């Protein structure tokens, strides 16, 4: 007799999968057995493994922060005040800024894209990676200060604003800006 016509509910069901052909055990690769449980380790379909690795690599690349000084070439430090060539009193306020990095206290440790200001009195930029000395001519602002009061003897002085990491290691010339002030 011919098969009965499918009912509407049966028509909605997925078709049956074709029966699998027997595969010789010599051809079929078996997953290794776990010696502790004597069970086979789970295997992944090759396409899933490749796709998973590709997605993982793409997400890793997308979420990894790059070097801040490589973003746009416009990063560095700048003086808000005083301006280059300004005449100032013996005790005066300096205001400092940074582009491309964030200010962070040295006590918070090394963090990507952060640092703090230093002022080198009558000296130039500190080489990249070199620790900025702790002395009378190297002023440290490791609490992430943007403003400070400094006192200098009368005369002409250079002030180099230098940015560095939590270990006081300089970010080099790109993160340094020198101005001259005339102290009355």
Coordinates of N, CA, C and O in Angstrom, one line a residue:
X1 N 0.8 -1.2 0.0 CA 0.0 0.0 0.0 C 0.9 1.3 0.0 O 1.9 1.3 0.6
X2 N 0.4 2.3 -0.7 CA 1.2 3.6 -0.7 C 1.2 4.2 0.7 O 0.2 4.1 1.4
X3 N 2.2 5.0 1.0 CA 2.3 5.7 2.3 C 1.2 6.7 2.5 O 0.8 7.3 1.5
X4 N 0.7 6.9 3.7 CA -0.4 7.8 3.9 C 0.1 9.2 3.7 O 1.3 9.5 4.0
X5 N -0.7 10.1 3.3 CA -0.4 11.5 3.2 C 0.0 12.1 4.5 O -0.7 11.8 5.5
X6 N 1.0 13.0 4.6 CA 1.3 13.5 5.9 C 0.3 14.4 6.4 O -0.4 15.1 5.7
X7 N 0.2 14.4 7.8 CA -0.8 15.3 8.4 C -0.1 16.7 8.5 O 1.1 16.8 8.4
X8 N -0.9 17.7 8.8 CA -0.3 19.1 8.9 C 0.8 19.1 10.0 O 1.9 19.7 9.8
X9 N 0.6 18.5 11.1 CA 1.7 18.5 12.2 C 2.9 17.8 11.7 O 4.0 18.2 12.0
X10 N 2.8 16.7 11.0 CA 3.9 15.9 10.6 C 4.7 16.7 9.5 O 5.9 16.6 9.4
X11 N 4.0 17.5 8.7 CA 4.6 18.3 7.7 C 5.5 19.3 8.3 O 6.5 19.8 7.6
X12 N 5.3 19.8 9.5 CA 6.1 20.8 10.1 C 7.4 20.3 10.8 O 8.3 21.0 11.1
X13 N 7.4 19.0 11.0 CA 8.6 18.4 11.6 C 9.7 18.4 10.6 O 9.5 18.3 9.4
X14 N 11.0 18.4 11.1 CA 12.2 18.4 10.3 C 12.3 17.0 9.7 O 11.9 16.0 10.3
X15 N 12.8 17.0 8.4 CA 13.0 15.7 7.8 C 14.0 14.9 8.5 O 14.9 15.4 9.2
X16 N 13.9 13.6 8.5 CA 14.8 12.7 9.1 C 16.2 12.8 8.4 O 16.3 12.9 7.2
X17 N 17.2 12.7 9.2 CA 18.6 12.7 8.6 C 18.8 11.3 8.0 O 18.3 10.3 8.4
X18 N 19.6 11.4 6.9 CA 19.9 10.1 6.2 C 20.7 9.3 7.1 O 21.5 9.8 8.0
X19 N 20.6 8.0 7.1 CA 21.3 7.1 7.9 C 22.8 7.2 7.7 O 23.2 7.4 6.5
X20 N 23.6 7.2 8.7 CA 25.1 7.3 8.6 C 25.6 6.0 8.1 O 25.2 4.9 8.4
X21 N 26.7 6.1 7.2 CA 27.4 5.0 6.7 C 28.3 4.5 7.8 O 28.9 5.3 8.5
X22 N 28.6 3.3 7.9 CA 29.6 2.7 8.8 C 30.9 3.1 8.3 O 31.2 3.1 7.1
X23 N 31.8 3.5 9.3 CA 33.1 4.0 8.9 C 34.1 3.0 9.6 O 33.9 2.6 10.7
X24 N 35.0 2.6 8.9 CA 36.0 1.6 9.4 C 36.7 2.2 10.5 O 37.1 3.4 10.5
X25 N 37.0 1.5 11.6 CA 37.7 2.0 12.7 C 39.1 2.3 12.4 O 39.7 3.1 13.1
X26 N 39.6 1.8 11.3 CA 41.0 2.1 10.9 C 41.1 3.5 10.3 O 42.1 4.2 10.4
X27 N 40.0 4.0 9.8 CA 39.9 5.3 9.2 C 39.5 6.4 10.2 O 40.0 7.5 10.2
X28 N 38.6 6.0 11.1 CA 38.0 7.0 12.0 C 39.1 7.3 13.1 O 39.6 6.4 13.7
X29 N 39.3 8.6 13.3 CA 40.2 9.0 14.4 C 39.4 9.2 15.7 O 38.3 9.7 15.7
X30 N 39.9 8.5 16.7 CA 39.3 8.6 18.0 C 39.9 9.6 18.9 O 41.2 9.8 18.8
X31 N 39.1 10.2 19.7 CA 39.7 11.2 20.6 C 40.5 10.4 21.7 O 40.1 9.3 22.0
X32 N 41.6 11.0 22.2 CA 42.3 10.3 23.2 C 41.5 10.1 24.5 O 40.6 10.9 24.8
X33 N 41.8 9.0 25.2 CA 41.1 8.8 26.4 C 41.8 9.4 27.6 O 43.0 9.5 27.7
X34 N 41.0 10.0 28.5 CA 41.5 10.6 29.7 C 41.9 9.4 30.7 O 41.1 8.6 31.0
X35 N 43.2 9.4 31.1 CA 43.6 8.2 31.9 C 42.9 8.2 33.2 O 42.8 7.1 33.8
X36 N 42.5 9.3 33.8 CA 41.8 9.2 35.1 C 40.4 8.7 35.0 O 39.9 8.1 36.0
X37 N 39.7 9.0 34.0 CA 38.3 8.7 33.9 C 38.0 7.6 32.9 O 36.9 7.1 32.8
X38 N 38.9 7.3 32.0 CA 38.8 6.3 30.9 C 37.7 6.8 30.0 O 37.1 6.0 29.3
X39 N 37.4 8.1 29.9 CA 36.5 8.6 29.0 C 37.2 9.3 27.8 O 38.3 9.8 28.0
X40 N 36.6 9.4 26.7 CA 37.2 10.1 25.6 C 37.1 11.6 25.9 O 36.1 12.1 26.3
X41 N 38.1 12.3 25.5 CA 38.1 13.8 25.6 C 37.2 14.3 24.5 O 37.1 13.7 23.4
X42 N 36.5 15.4 24.8 CA 35.6 16.0 23.8 C 36.4 16.5 22.6 O 37.5 17.0 22.8
X43 N 35.9 16.4 21.4 CA 36.6 16.9 20.2 C 35.7 18.0 19.7 O 34.5 18.1 19.8
X44 N 36.4 18.9 19.0 CA 35.7 20.0 18.3 C 35.8 19.8 16.8 O 36.8 19.3 16.2
X45 N 34.7 20.1 16.2 CA 34.7 20.1 14.7 C 35.8 21.1 14.2 O 35.9 22.2 14.8
X46 N 36.5 20.8 13.2 CA 37.6 21.7 12.8 C 37.2 23.1 12.4 O 37.9 24.0 12.7
X47 N 36.0 23.2 11.8 CA 35.5 24.5 11.4 C 35.2 25.4 12.6 O 35.5 26.6 12.7
X48 N 34.7 24.7 13.7 CA 34.4 25.5 14.9 C 35.6 25.9 15.6 O 35.7 27.0 16.1
X49 N 36.6 25.1 15.6 CA 37.9 25.4 16.2 C 38.5 26.6 15.5 O 39.0 27.6 16.1
X50 N 38.6 26.6 14.2 CA 39.1 27.7 13.4 C 38.3 29.0 13.6 O 38.9 30.1 13.9
X51 N 37.0 28.9 13.6 CA 36.2 30.0 13.8 C 36.4 30.6 15.2 O 36.5 31.8 15.4
X52 N 36.4 29.7 16.2 CA 36.6 30.2 17.6 C 38.0 30.9 17.7 O 38.1 31.9 18.4
X53 N 39.0 30.4 17.1 CA 40.3 31.0 17.2 C 40.3 32.3 16.5 O 40.9 33.3 17.0
X54 N 39.7 32.4 15.4 CA 39.6 33.7 14.6 C 38.9 34.7 15.4 O 39.3 35.9 15.5
X55 N 37.7 34.4 16.0 CA 37.0 35.3 16.8 C 37.8 35.8 18.0 O 37.8 36.9 18.4
X56 N 38.4 34.8 18.7 CA 39.2 35.1 19.9 C 40.3 36.1 19.5 O 40.6 37.1 20.2
X57 N 41.0 35.9 18.4 CA 42.1 36.7 18.0 C 41.6 38.1 17.6 O 42.2 39.1 18.0
X58 N 40.5 38.2 16.9 CA 39.9 39.5 16.5 C 39.5 40.3 17.8 O 39.7 41.5 17.9
X59 N 38.9 39.6 18.7 CA 38.5 40.3 20.0 C 39.7 40.8 20.8 O 39.7 41.9 21.3
X60 N 40.7 40.0 20.8 CA 41.9 40.3 21.5 C 42.5 41.5 20.9 O 43.0 42.5 21.6
X61 N 42.6 41.6 19.6 CA 43.2 42.7 18.9 C 42.4 43.9 19.1 O 42.9 45.0 19.3
X62 N 41.0 43.8 19.0 CA 40.2 45.0 19.1 C 40.2 45.5 20.6 O 40.0 46.8 20.7
X63 N 40.3 44.7 21.6 CA 40.3 45.2 22.9 C 41.6 45.5 23.6 O 41.7 46.0 24.7
X64 N 42.7 45.3 22.8 CA 44.0 45.6 23.4 C 44.3 47.0 23.1 O 44.3 47.5 22.0
X65 N 44.6 47.8 24.2 CA 44.9 49.2 24.0 C 46.3 49.4 23.3 O 47.2 48.7 23.7
X66 N 46.4 50.2 22.4 CA 47.7 50.5 21.7 C 48.4 51.5 22.5 O 47.9 52.0 23.5
X67 N 49.6 51.8 22.1 CA 50.4 52.8 22.7 C 49.7 54.2 22.5 O 49.4 54.5 21.3
X68 N 49.5 54.9 23.5 CA 48.9 56.2 23.3 C 49.7 57.2 22.5 O 49.1 58.0 21.8
X69 N 51.0 57.1 22.5 CA 51.8 58.0 21.7 C 51.8 57.7 20.2 O 52.4 58.4 19.4
X70 N 51.1 56.6 19.9 CA 51.1 56.2 18.5 C 49.7 56.5 17.8 O 49.5 56.2 16.7
X71 N 48.7 57.0 18.6 CA 47.4 57.2 18.1 C 47.3 58.2 17.0 O 46.8 57.9 15.9
X72 N 47.7 59.4 17.2 CA 47.5 60.4 16.2 C 48.7 61.4 16.0 O 48.6 62.3 15.2
X73 N 49.8 61.1 16.7 CA 51.0 62.0 16.6 C 50.9 63.3 17.2 O 51.7 64.2 17.0
X74 N 49.8 63.6 17.9 CA 49.5 64.9 18.5 C 49.6 64.9 20.0 O 49.2 65.8 20.7
X75 N 50.1 63.8 20.6 CA 50.2 63.7 22.0 C 51.4 64.3 22.6 O 52.4 64.4 21.9
X76 N 51.4 64.7 23.8 CA 52.5 65.3 24.5 C 52.1 66.2 25.6 O 50.9 66.2 26.0
X77 N 53.0 67.0 26.2 CA 52.7 67.9 27.3 C 52.7 69.3 26.8 O 53.3 69.6 25.7
X78 N 52.1 70.2 27.6 CA 52.1 71.6 27.2 C 52.0 72.4 28.5 O 51.5 72.0 29.5
X79 N 52.5 73.6 28.4 CA 52.4 74.6 29.5 C 51.1 75.4 29.3 O 50.9 76.0 28.2
X80 N 50.3 75.5 30.3 CA 49.2 76.4 30.3 C 49.6 77.8 30.8 O 49.3 78.8 30.2
X81 N 50.4 77.8 31.9 CA 51.1 79.0 32.3 C 52.3 78.6 33.2 O 52.2 77.6 33.8
X82 N 53.3 79.4 33.2 CA 53.4 80.7 32.4 C 53.7 80.4 31.0 O 54.1 79.3 30.6
X83 N 53.6 81.5 30.2 CA 53.9 81.4 28.8 C 55.5 81.5 28.6 O 56.2 82.1 29.4
X84 N 55.9 81.0 27.5 CA 57.4 81.1 27.1 C 57.8 82.6 27.1 O 57.1 83.4 26.5
X85 N 58.9 82.9 27.8 CA 59.4 84.3 27.8 C 58.7 85.2 28.9 O 59.0 86.4 29.0
X86 N 57.8 84.6 29.7 CA 57.1 85.4 30.7 C 58.0 85.9 31.8 O 59.1 85.3 32.1
X87 N 57.7 87.1 32.4 CA 58.4 87.6 33.6 C 57.5 87.2 34.7 O 56.3 87.5 34.7
X88 N 58.1 86.6 35.8 CA 57.4 86.1 36.9 C 58.0 86.5 38.2 O 59.2 86.9 38.2
X89 N 57.3 86.5 39.3 CA 57.8 86.7 40.6 C 58.7 85.5 41.1 O 58.6 84.5 40.4
X90 N 59.4 85.7 42.2 CA 60.2 84.6 42.7 C 59.4 83.3 43.0 O 59.8 82.2 42.7
X91 N 58.2 83.5 43.5 CA 57.3 82.5 43.8 C 56.1 82.6 42.8 O 55.5 83.7 42.7
X92 N 55.9 81.6 41.9 CA 54.9 81.7 40.9 C 54.2 80.4 40.7 O 54.7 79.3 41.1
X93 N 53.0 80.4 40.1 CA 52.2 79.2 39.9 C 52.4 78.7 38.5 O 52.4 79.5 37.5
X94 N 52.6 77.4 38.3 CA 52.7 76.8 37.0 C 51.4 75.9 36.8 O 51.0 75.3 37.8
X95 N 50.9 75.9 35.6 CA 49.8 75.0 35.2 C 50.3 74.2 34.1 O 50.8 74.7 33.1
X96 N 50.0 72.9 34.2 CA 50.6 71.9 33.2 C 49.5 71.1 32.6 O 48.5 70.8 33.3
X97 N 49.6 70.7 31.3 CA 48.6 69.8 30.7 C 49.3 68.7 29.9 O 50.5 68.7 29.7
X98 N 48.5 67.7 29.5 CA 49.0 66.6 28.8 C 47.9 66.1 27.8 O 46.7 66.2 28.1
X99 N 48.3 65.8 26.6 CA 47.4 65.2 25.5 C 47.8 63.8 25.2 O 48.9 63.5 25.1
X100 N 46.8 62.9 25.1 CA 47.0 61.5 24.7 C 47.2 60.6 25.9 O 47.1 59.4 25.7
X101 N 47.5 61.1 27.1 CA 47.7 60.3 28.3 C 46.8 60.8 29.3 O 46.3 62.0 29.2
X102 N 46.5 60.1 30.4 CA 45.8 60.5 31.5 C 46.7 60.7 32.7 O 47.7 60.0 32.9
X103 N 46.4 61.7 33.5 CA 47.2 61.9 34.8 C 46.8 60.8 35.8 O 45.6 60.5 35.9
X104 N 47.7 60.3 36.5 CA 47.4 59.3 37.5 C 48.5 59.4 38.6 O 49.7 59.5 38.2
X105 N 48.2 59.3 39.8 CA 49.2 59.3 40.9 C 50.2 58.1 40.7 O 49.8 57.0 40.3
X106 N 51.4 58.4 41.0 CA 52.5 57.3 40.9 C 52.1 56.2 41.9 O 52.4 55.0 41.6
X107 N 51.4 56.4 43.0 CA 51.1 55.4 44.0 C 50.1 54.4 43.4 O 50.0 53.3 43.9
X108 N 49.5 54.6 42.3 CA 48.6 53.7 41.7 C 49.3 52.6 40.8 O 48.7 51.7 40.3
X109 N 50.6 52.8 40.7 CA 51.4 51.8 39.9 C 51.3 52.1 38.4 O 50.6 52.9 37.9
X110 N 52.0 51.2 37.7 CA 52.0 51.3 36.2 C 50.7 51.0 35.6 O 50.1 50.0 35.9
X111 N 50.2 51.9 34.8 CA 48.9 51.7 34.1 C 49.1 52.2 32.7 O 49.7 53.3 32.5
X112 N 48.7 51.4 31.7 CA 48.8 51.8 30.3 C 48.2 53.2 30.1 O 47.1 53.5 30.5
X113 N 48.9 54.1 29.4 CA 48.3 55.4 29.0 C 48.2 56.4 30.1 O 47.5 57.4 30.0
X114 N 49.0 56.2 31.2 CA 48.9 57.2 32.3 C 50.3 57.6 32.7 O 51.3 57.0 32.4
X115 N 50.4 58.7 33.5 CA 51.7 59.2 34.0 C 51.5 60.4 34.8 O 50.3 60.8 35.2
X116 N 52.5 61.1 35.1 CA 52.5 62.3 35.9 C 53.6 63.3 35.5 O 54.5 62.9 34.8
X117 N 53.4 64.6 35.9 CA 54.3 65.6 35.5 C 55.6 65.7 36.3 O 55.6 65.4 37.5
X118 N 56.7 66.2 35.7 CA 57.9 66.6 36.4 C 58.3 67.9 35.8 O 58.0 68.2 34.6
X119 N 59.0 68.7 36.5 CA 59.6 70.0 35.9 C 61.1 69.9 36.2 O 61.6 69.7 37.3
X120 N 61.9 70.0 35.1 CA 63.4 70.1 35.1 C 63.8 71.5 35.1 O 63.5 72.2 34.1
X121 N 64.4 72.0 36.1 CA 64.8 73.4 36.2 C 66.2 73.6 35.6 O 67.1 72.9 36.0
X122 N 66.3 74.4 34.6 CA 67.6 74.7 33.9 C 68.2 73.4 33.4 O 69.4 73.2 33.5
X123 N 67.4 72.6 32.8 CA 67.9 71.4 32.1 C 66.9 71.0 31.0 O 65.8 71.5 30.9
X124 N 67.3 70.1 30.2 CA 66.5 69.7 29.0 C 65.7 68.4 29.3 O 65.6 67.9 30.5
X125 N 65.1 67.9 28.3 CA 64.3 66.6 28.4 C 65.1 65.5 28.9 O 66.3 65.4 28.6
X126 N 64.5 64.5 29.6 CA 65.1 63.3 30.0 C 64.8 62.2 29.0 O 63.7 62.1 28.5
X127 N 65.9 61.5 28.6 CA 65.7 60.4 27.6 C 64.6 59.4 28.0 O 64.4 59.1 29.2
X128 N 64.0 58.9 27.0 CA 62.9 57.9 27.1 C 63.4 56.7 27.9 O 64.5 56.2 27.6
X129 N 62.7 56.3 28.9 CA 63.0 55.1 29.7 C 64.0 55.4 30.9 O 64.1 54.5 31.8
X130 N 64.6 56.6 31.0 CA 65.5 56.9 32.0 C 64.7 57.5 33.2 O 63.8 58.3 33.0
X131 N 65.0 57.0 34.4 CA 64.3 57.5 35.6 C 64.7 58.9 35.9 O 65.9 59.3 35.8
X132 N 63.8 59.7 36.2 CA 64.0 61.1 36.5 C 64.5 61.2 38.0 O 63.9 60.7 38.9
X133 N 65.7 61.9 38.1 CA 66.3 62.0 39.5 C 65.4 62.7 40.5 O 64.6 63.5 40.1
X134 N 65.7 62.4 41.7 CA 65.0 63.1 42.8 C 66.1 64.1 43.4 O 66.9 63.7 44.2
X135 N 66.1 65.3 42.9 CA 67.0 66.3 43.4 C 66.3 67.7 43.3 O 65.2 67.8 42.9
X136 N 67.1 68.8 43.6 CA 66.6 70.1 43.7 C 66.2 70.7 42.3 O 65.3 71.5 42.2
X137 N 66.7 70.1 41.2 CA 66.4 70.6 39.9 C 65.4 69.8 39.1 O 65.0 70.1 38.0
X138 N 65.0 68.7 39.7 CA 64.0 67.8 39.1 C 62.8 67.7 40.1 O 62.8 67.0 41.1
X139 N 61.7 68.5 39.8 CA 60.6 68.6 40.7 C 59.5 67.5 40.2 O 59.2 67.5 39.1
X140 N 59.1 66.7 41.2 CA 58.2 65.6 40.9 C 56.8 66.0 41.4 O 56.6 66.5 42.5
X141 N 55.8 65.7 40.5 CA 54.4 65.9 40.9 C 53.6 64.6 40.7 O 52.7 64.4 40.0
X142 N 54.1 63.6 41.6 CA 53.6 62.2 41.5 C 52.2 62.0 42.1 O 51.7 60.9 42.1
X143 N 51.6 63.1 42.5 CA 50.2 62.9 43.0 C 49.2 63.4 41.9 O 48.1 63.6 42.1
X144 N 49.7 63.5 40.7 CA 49.0 63.8 39.5 C 48.5 65.3 39.5 O 47.5 65.6 39.0
X145 N 49.3 66.1 40.1 CA 49.0 67.6 40.1 C 49.1 68.2 38.7 O 49.9 67.8 37.9
X146 N 48.1 69.1 38.5 CA 48.1 69.9 37.2 C 48.6 71.3 37.5 O 48.8 72.1 36.6
X147 N 48.8 71.6 38.7 CA 49.2 73.0 39.1 C 50.1 72.9 40.3 O 49.9 72.1 41.2
X148 N 51.1 73.9 40.4 CA 52.0 73.9 41.5 C 52.6 75.3 41.7 O 52.6 76.1 40.7
X149 N 53.1 75.6 42.9 CA 53.8 76.8 43.1 C 55.3 76.5 43.2 O 55.6 75.6 44.0
X150 N 56.1 77.2 42.5 CA 57.5 76.9 42.6 C 58.2 78.3 42.8 O 57.7 79.3 42.6
X151 N 59.4 78.2 43.4 CA 60.2 79.4 43.8 C 61.6 79.2 43.2 O 62.2 78.2 43.3
X152 N 62.0 80.3 42.5 CA 63.3 80.3 41.9 C 64.0 81.6 42.2 O 63.4 82.7 42.5
X153 N 65.3 81.6 42.1 CA 66.2 82.8 42.3 C 66.0 83.7 41.1 O 65.7 83.3 40.0
X154 N 66.2 85.0 41.3 CA 66.1 86.0 40.2 C 67.0 85.6 39.1 O 68.1 85.1 39.3
X155 N 66.6 85.9 37.9 CA 67.4 85.6 36.7 C 66.6 84.9 35.6 O 65.4 84.7 35.8
X156 N 67.2 84.5 34.6 CA 66.6 83.7 33.5 C 66.8 82.2 33.7 O 67.9 81.8 34.0
X157 N 65.7 81.5 33.6 CA 65.7 80.1 33.9 C 64.9 79.3 32.8 O 63.9 79.9 32.2
X158 N 65.3 78.1 32.5 CA 64.5 77.3 31.6 C 63.7 76.3 32.5 O 64.2 75.8 33.5
X159 N 62.5 76.0 32.1 CA 61.6 75.0 32.8 C 61.2 74.0 31.7 O 60.6 74.3 30.7
X160 N 61.6 72.7 31.9 CA 61.2 71.6 31.0 C 60.2 70.8 31.7 O 60.4 70.2 32.7
X161 N 59.0 70.8 31.1 CA 57.9 70.0 31.6 C 58.1 68.6 31.0 O 58.2 68.4 29.8
X162 N 58.2 67.6 31.9 CA 58.5 66.2 31.4 C 57.5 65.2 32.0 O 57.2 65.3 33.2
X163 N 56.9 64.4 31.1 CA 55.9 63.4 31.6 C 56.6 62.1 31.7 O 57.5 61.7 31.0
X164 N 56.2 61.3 32.8 CA 56.8 60.0 33.1 C 55.8 59.1 33.7 O 54.7 59.5 34.1
X165 N 56.1 57.8 33.7 CA 55.2 56.8 34.3 C 55.3 56.7 35.8 O 56.0 57.5 36.4
X166 N 54.6 55.8 36.4 CA 54.6 55.6 37.8 C 56.0 55.3 38.5 O 56.2 55.6 39.6
X167 N 56.9 54.8 37.7 CA 58.2 54.5 38.2 C 59.2 55.7 37.9 O 60.4 55.6 38.0
X168 N 58.6 56.8 37.5 CA 59.3 58.1 37.1 C 60.2 57.9 35.9 O 61.2 58.6 35.8
X169 N 59.9 56.9 35.1 CA 60.7 56.7 33.9 C 60.1 57.6 32.8 O 58.9 57.5 32.4
X170 N 61.0 58.4 32.2 CA 60.6 59.4 31.2 C 59.9 58.8 30.0 O 60.4 57.8 29.5
X171 N 59.0 59.6 29.4 CA 58.4 59.2 28.1 C 59.2 59.9 27.0 O 58.8 59.8 25.8
X172 N 60.3 60.6 27.3 CA 61.2 61.2 26.3 C 60.8 62.5 25.8 O 59.9 63.2 26.3
X173 N 61.5 62.9 24.7 CA 61.3 64.3 24.2 C 59.9 64.6 23.7 O 59.5 65.7 23.7
X174 N 59.2 63.5 23.2 CA 57.9 63.8 22.7 C 56.9 64.2 23.8 O 56.0 64.9 23.5
X175 N 57.2 63.9 25.0 CA 56.4 64.3 26.1 C 57.2 65.3 27.0 O 57.2 65.1 28.2
X176 N 57.9 66.2 26.4 CA 58.6 67.3 27.1 C 58.4 68.6 26.3 O 58.3 68.6 25.1
X177 N 58.4 69.7 27.1 CA 58.2 71.0 26.5 C 59.0 72.0 27.4 O 58.8 72.1 28.6
X178 N 59.9 72.7 26.8 CA 60.8 73.7 27.5 C 60.4 75.1 27.2 O 60.1 75.4 26.0
X179 N 60.3 75.9 28.3 CA 60.0 77.3 28.2 C 61.1 78.1 29.0 O 61.8 77.5 29.8
X180 N 61.2 79.4 28.7 CA 62.1 80.2 29.5 C 61.3 81.2 30.2 O 60.3 81.8 29.7
X181 N 61.7 81.4 31.5 CA 61.0 82.5 32.3 C 62.1 83.4 32.9 O 63.2 83.0 33.1
X182 N 61.7 84.7 33.1 CA 62.5 85.7 33.7 C 62.0 86.0 35.1 O 60.9 86.5 35.2
X183 N 62.8 85.6 36.1 CA 62.4 85.7 37.5 C 62.9 87.0 38.0 O 64.1 87.4 37.9
X184 N 62.0 87.9 38.6 CA 62.3 89.2 39.1 C 62.9 89.1 40.5 O 62.5 88.3 41.3

